[in-house]
Short mmCIF file of C-alpha atoms in Angstrom, two decimals:
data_model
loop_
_atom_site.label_atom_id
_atom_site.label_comp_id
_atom_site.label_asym_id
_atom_site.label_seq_id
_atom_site.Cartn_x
_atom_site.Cartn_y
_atom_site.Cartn_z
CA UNK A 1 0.00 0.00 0.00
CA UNK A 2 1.60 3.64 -0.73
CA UNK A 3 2.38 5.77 1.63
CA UNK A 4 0.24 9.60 1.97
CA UNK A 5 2.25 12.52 2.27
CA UNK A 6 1.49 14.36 5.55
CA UNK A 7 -1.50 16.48 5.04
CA UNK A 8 -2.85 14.18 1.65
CA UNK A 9 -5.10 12.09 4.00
CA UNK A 10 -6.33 14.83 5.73
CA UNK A 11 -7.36 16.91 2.26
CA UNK A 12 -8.55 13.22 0.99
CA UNK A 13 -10.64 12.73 4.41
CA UNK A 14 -12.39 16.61 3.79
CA UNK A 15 -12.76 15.66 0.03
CA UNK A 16 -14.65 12.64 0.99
CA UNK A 17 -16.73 14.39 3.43
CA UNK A 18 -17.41 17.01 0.87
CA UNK A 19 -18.85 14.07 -1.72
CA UNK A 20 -20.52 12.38 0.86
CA UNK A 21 -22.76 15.97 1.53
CA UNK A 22 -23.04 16.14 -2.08
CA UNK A 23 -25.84 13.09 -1.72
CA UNK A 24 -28.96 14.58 -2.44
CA UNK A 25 -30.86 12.81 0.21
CA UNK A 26 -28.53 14.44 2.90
CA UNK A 27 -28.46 11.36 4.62
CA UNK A 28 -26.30 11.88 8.31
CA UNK A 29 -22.76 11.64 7.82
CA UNK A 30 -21.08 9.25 10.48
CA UNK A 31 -17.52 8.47 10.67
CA UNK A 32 -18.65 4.93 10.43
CA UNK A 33 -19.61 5.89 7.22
CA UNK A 34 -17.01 7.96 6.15
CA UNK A 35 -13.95 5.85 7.59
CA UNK A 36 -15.99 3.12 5.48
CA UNK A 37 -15.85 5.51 1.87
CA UNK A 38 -12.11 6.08 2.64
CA UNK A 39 -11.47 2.39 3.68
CA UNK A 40 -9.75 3.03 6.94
CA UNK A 41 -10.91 2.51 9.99
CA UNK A 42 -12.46 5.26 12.30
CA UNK A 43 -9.17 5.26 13.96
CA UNK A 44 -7.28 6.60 11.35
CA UNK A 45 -9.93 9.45 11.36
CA UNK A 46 -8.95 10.79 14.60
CA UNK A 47 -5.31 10.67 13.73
CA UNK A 48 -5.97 13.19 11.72
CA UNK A 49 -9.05 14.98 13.34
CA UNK A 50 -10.00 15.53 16.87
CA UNK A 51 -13.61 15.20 16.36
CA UNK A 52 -16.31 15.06 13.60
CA UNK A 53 -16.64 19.02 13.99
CA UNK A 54 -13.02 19.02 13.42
CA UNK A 55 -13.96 17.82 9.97
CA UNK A 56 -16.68 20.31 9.50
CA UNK A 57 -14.09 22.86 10.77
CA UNK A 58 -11.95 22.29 7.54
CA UNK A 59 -14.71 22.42 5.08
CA UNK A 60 -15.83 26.00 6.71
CA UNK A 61 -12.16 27.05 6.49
CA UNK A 62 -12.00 25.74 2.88
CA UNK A 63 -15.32 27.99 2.31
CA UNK A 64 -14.10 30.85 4.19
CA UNK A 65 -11.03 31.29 2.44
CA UNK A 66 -12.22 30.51 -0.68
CA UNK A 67 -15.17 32.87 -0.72
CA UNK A 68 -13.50 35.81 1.09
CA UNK A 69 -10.25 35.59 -1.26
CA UNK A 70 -12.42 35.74 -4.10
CA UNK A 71 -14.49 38.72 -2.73
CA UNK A 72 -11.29 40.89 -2.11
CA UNK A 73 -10.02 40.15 -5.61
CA UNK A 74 -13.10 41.23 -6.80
CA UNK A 75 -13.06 44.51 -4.52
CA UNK A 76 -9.01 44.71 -6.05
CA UNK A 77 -9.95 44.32 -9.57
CA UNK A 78 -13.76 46.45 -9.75
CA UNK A 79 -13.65 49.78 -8.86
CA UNK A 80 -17.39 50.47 -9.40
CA UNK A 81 -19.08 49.45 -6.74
CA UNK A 82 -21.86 48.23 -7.96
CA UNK A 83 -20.18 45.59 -10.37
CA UNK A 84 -18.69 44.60 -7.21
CA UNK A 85 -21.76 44.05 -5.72
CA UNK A 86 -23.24 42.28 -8.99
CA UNK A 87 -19.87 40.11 -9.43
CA UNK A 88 -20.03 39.05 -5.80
CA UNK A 89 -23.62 37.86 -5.97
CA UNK A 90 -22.70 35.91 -8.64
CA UNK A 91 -19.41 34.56 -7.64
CA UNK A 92 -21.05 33.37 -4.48
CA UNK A 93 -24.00 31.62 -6.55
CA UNK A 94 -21.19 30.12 -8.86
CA UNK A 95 -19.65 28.78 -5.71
CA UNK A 96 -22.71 26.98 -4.32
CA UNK A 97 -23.31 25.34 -7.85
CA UNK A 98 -19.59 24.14 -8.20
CA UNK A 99 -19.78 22.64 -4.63
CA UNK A 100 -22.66 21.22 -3.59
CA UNK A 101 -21.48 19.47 -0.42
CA UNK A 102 -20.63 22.85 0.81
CA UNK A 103 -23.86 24.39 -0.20
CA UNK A 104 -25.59 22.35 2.73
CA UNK A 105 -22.70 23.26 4.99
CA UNK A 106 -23.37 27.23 4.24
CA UNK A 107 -27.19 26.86 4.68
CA UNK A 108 -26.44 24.62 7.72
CA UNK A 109 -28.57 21.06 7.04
CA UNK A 110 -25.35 19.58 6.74
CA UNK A 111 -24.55 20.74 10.96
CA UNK A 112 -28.18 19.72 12.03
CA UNK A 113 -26.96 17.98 15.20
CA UNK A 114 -23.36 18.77 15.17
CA UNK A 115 -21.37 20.92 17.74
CA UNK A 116 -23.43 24.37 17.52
CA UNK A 117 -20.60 26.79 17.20
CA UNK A 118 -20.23 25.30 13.95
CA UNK A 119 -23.79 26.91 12.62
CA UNK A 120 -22.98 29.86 14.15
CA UNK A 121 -19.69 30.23 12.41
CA UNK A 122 -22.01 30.18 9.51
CA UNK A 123 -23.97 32.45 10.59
CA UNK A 124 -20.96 34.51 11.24
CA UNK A 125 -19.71 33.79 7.16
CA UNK A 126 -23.79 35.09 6.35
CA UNK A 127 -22.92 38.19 8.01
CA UNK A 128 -19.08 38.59 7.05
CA UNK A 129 -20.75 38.62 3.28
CA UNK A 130 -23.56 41.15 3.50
CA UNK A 131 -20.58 43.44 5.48
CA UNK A 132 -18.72 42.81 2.23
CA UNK A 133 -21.62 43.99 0.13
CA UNK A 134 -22.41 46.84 2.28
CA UNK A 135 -18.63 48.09 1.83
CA UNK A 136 -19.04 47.90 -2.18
CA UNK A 137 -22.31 49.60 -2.02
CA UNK A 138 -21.01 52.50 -0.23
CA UNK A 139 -18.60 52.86 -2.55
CA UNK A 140 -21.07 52.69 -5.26
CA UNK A 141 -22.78 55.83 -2.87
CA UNK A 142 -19.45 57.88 -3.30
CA UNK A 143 -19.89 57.04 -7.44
CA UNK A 144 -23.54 58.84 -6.90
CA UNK A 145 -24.72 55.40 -8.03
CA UNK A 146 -26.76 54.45 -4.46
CA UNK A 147 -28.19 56.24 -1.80
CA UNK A 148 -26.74 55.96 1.89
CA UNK A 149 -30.04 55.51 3.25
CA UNK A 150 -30.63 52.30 1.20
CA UNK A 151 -26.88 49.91 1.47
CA UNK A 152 -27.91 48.47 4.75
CA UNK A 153 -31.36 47.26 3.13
CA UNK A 154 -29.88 46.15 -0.35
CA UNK A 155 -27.10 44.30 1.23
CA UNK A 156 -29.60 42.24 2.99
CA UNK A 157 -31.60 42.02 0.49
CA UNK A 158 -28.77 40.39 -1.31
CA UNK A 159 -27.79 38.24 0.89
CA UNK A 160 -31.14 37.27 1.42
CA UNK A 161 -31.51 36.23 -2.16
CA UNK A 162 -28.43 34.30 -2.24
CA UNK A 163 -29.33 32.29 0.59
CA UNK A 164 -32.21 31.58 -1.07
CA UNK A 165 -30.76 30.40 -3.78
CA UNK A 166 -28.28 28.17 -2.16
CA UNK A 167 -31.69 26.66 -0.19
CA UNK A 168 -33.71 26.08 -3.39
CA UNK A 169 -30.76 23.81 -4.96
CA UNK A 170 -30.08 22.22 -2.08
CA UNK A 171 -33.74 21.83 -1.27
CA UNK A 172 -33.87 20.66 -5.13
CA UNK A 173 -31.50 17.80 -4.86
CA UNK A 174 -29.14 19.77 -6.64
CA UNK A 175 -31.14 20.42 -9.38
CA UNK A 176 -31.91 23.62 -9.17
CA UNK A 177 -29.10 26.03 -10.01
CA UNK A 178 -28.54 28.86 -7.95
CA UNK A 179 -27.36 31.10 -11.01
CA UNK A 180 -30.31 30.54 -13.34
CA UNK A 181 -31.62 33.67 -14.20
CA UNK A 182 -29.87 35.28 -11.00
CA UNK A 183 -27.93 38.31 -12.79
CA UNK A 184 -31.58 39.87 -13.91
CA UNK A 185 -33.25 39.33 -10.15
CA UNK A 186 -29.78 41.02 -8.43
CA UNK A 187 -30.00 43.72 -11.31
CA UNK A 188 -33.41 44.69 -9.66
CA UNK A 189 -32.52 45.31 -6.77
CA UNK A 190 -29.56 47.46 -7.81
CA UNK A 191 -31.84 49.70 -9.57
#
């Protein structure tokens, strides 16, 4: 049997967990059941992880960085702030569709009965996004192209609609992309 470099099996254990979520039934993931996709034992798990929120831990990371990396580049490479807002929304819609498995872990089904700091360090990435719409709205307020009074509602608003869009294809089985027709429905409410 080869040999993992240190770090592979941990990647390979979160990209397991990650396919496993992808199941459209959203069955609940045990390590039983994961340790039995990988072929190891639930042992070799908790070499590697602490606990099953441990594992959930990494996938939020893996979200966190992903999505908030992406949003500053965006914020570097946009200086209008409303593209910024419109290339965010659909960056983050883009994201749900191209991982599934972490869609339910950003709307939460996938930490029903886990450890509950893990939802609310979703909750926390729900409100770390609409802060990063609210910045590129007041900048779209100093371009004359928004009103003041107005970026605390849009930016919800936003958000709102992306989370509803990441519920509806989860909620769908996956069917259901989040991007369909999304840049007309975000274009209203930057009117």
């Amino acid at each position: 049997m080869a040999t993992t470099k240190p770090g592979e099996r941990k990647h390979q254990i979160l990209q397991t967990l990650a396919a496993m979520l992808e199941q459209p039934k959203g069955e609940k993931i045990t390590t039983a059941a994961l340790a039995g996709r990988l072929e190891v034992s639930e042992a070799a798990l908790y070499r590697h992880f602490a606990s099953k929120a441990q594992m959930f831990e990494g996938l939020i990371e893996f979200i966190e960085s992903s999505v908030f990396g992406l949003i500053n580049q965006i914020a570097e490479q946009q200086e209008n702030g409303l593209s910024q807002v419109q290339a965010m929304t659909g960056m983050l819609l883009n994201f749900a569709e191209r991982n599934p498995g972490m869609t339910r872990v950003m709307i939460g089904d996938a930490l029903v009965n886990e450890d509950e700091r893990l939802q609310q360090r979703m909750n926390q990435f729900v409100e770390r996004v609409e802060l990063a719409l609210k910045q590129s709205l007041r900048i779209a307020v100093t371009q004359g192209e928004a009103k003041e009074s107005e970026v605390a509602a849009r930016a919800n608003m936003i958000a709102s609609l992306v989370m509803g869009r990441w519920h509806r294809f989860a909620k769908s089985g996956f069917r259901q992309n989040p991007s369909e027709n999304a840049q007309a429905q975000i274009a209203l409410l930057l009117v």
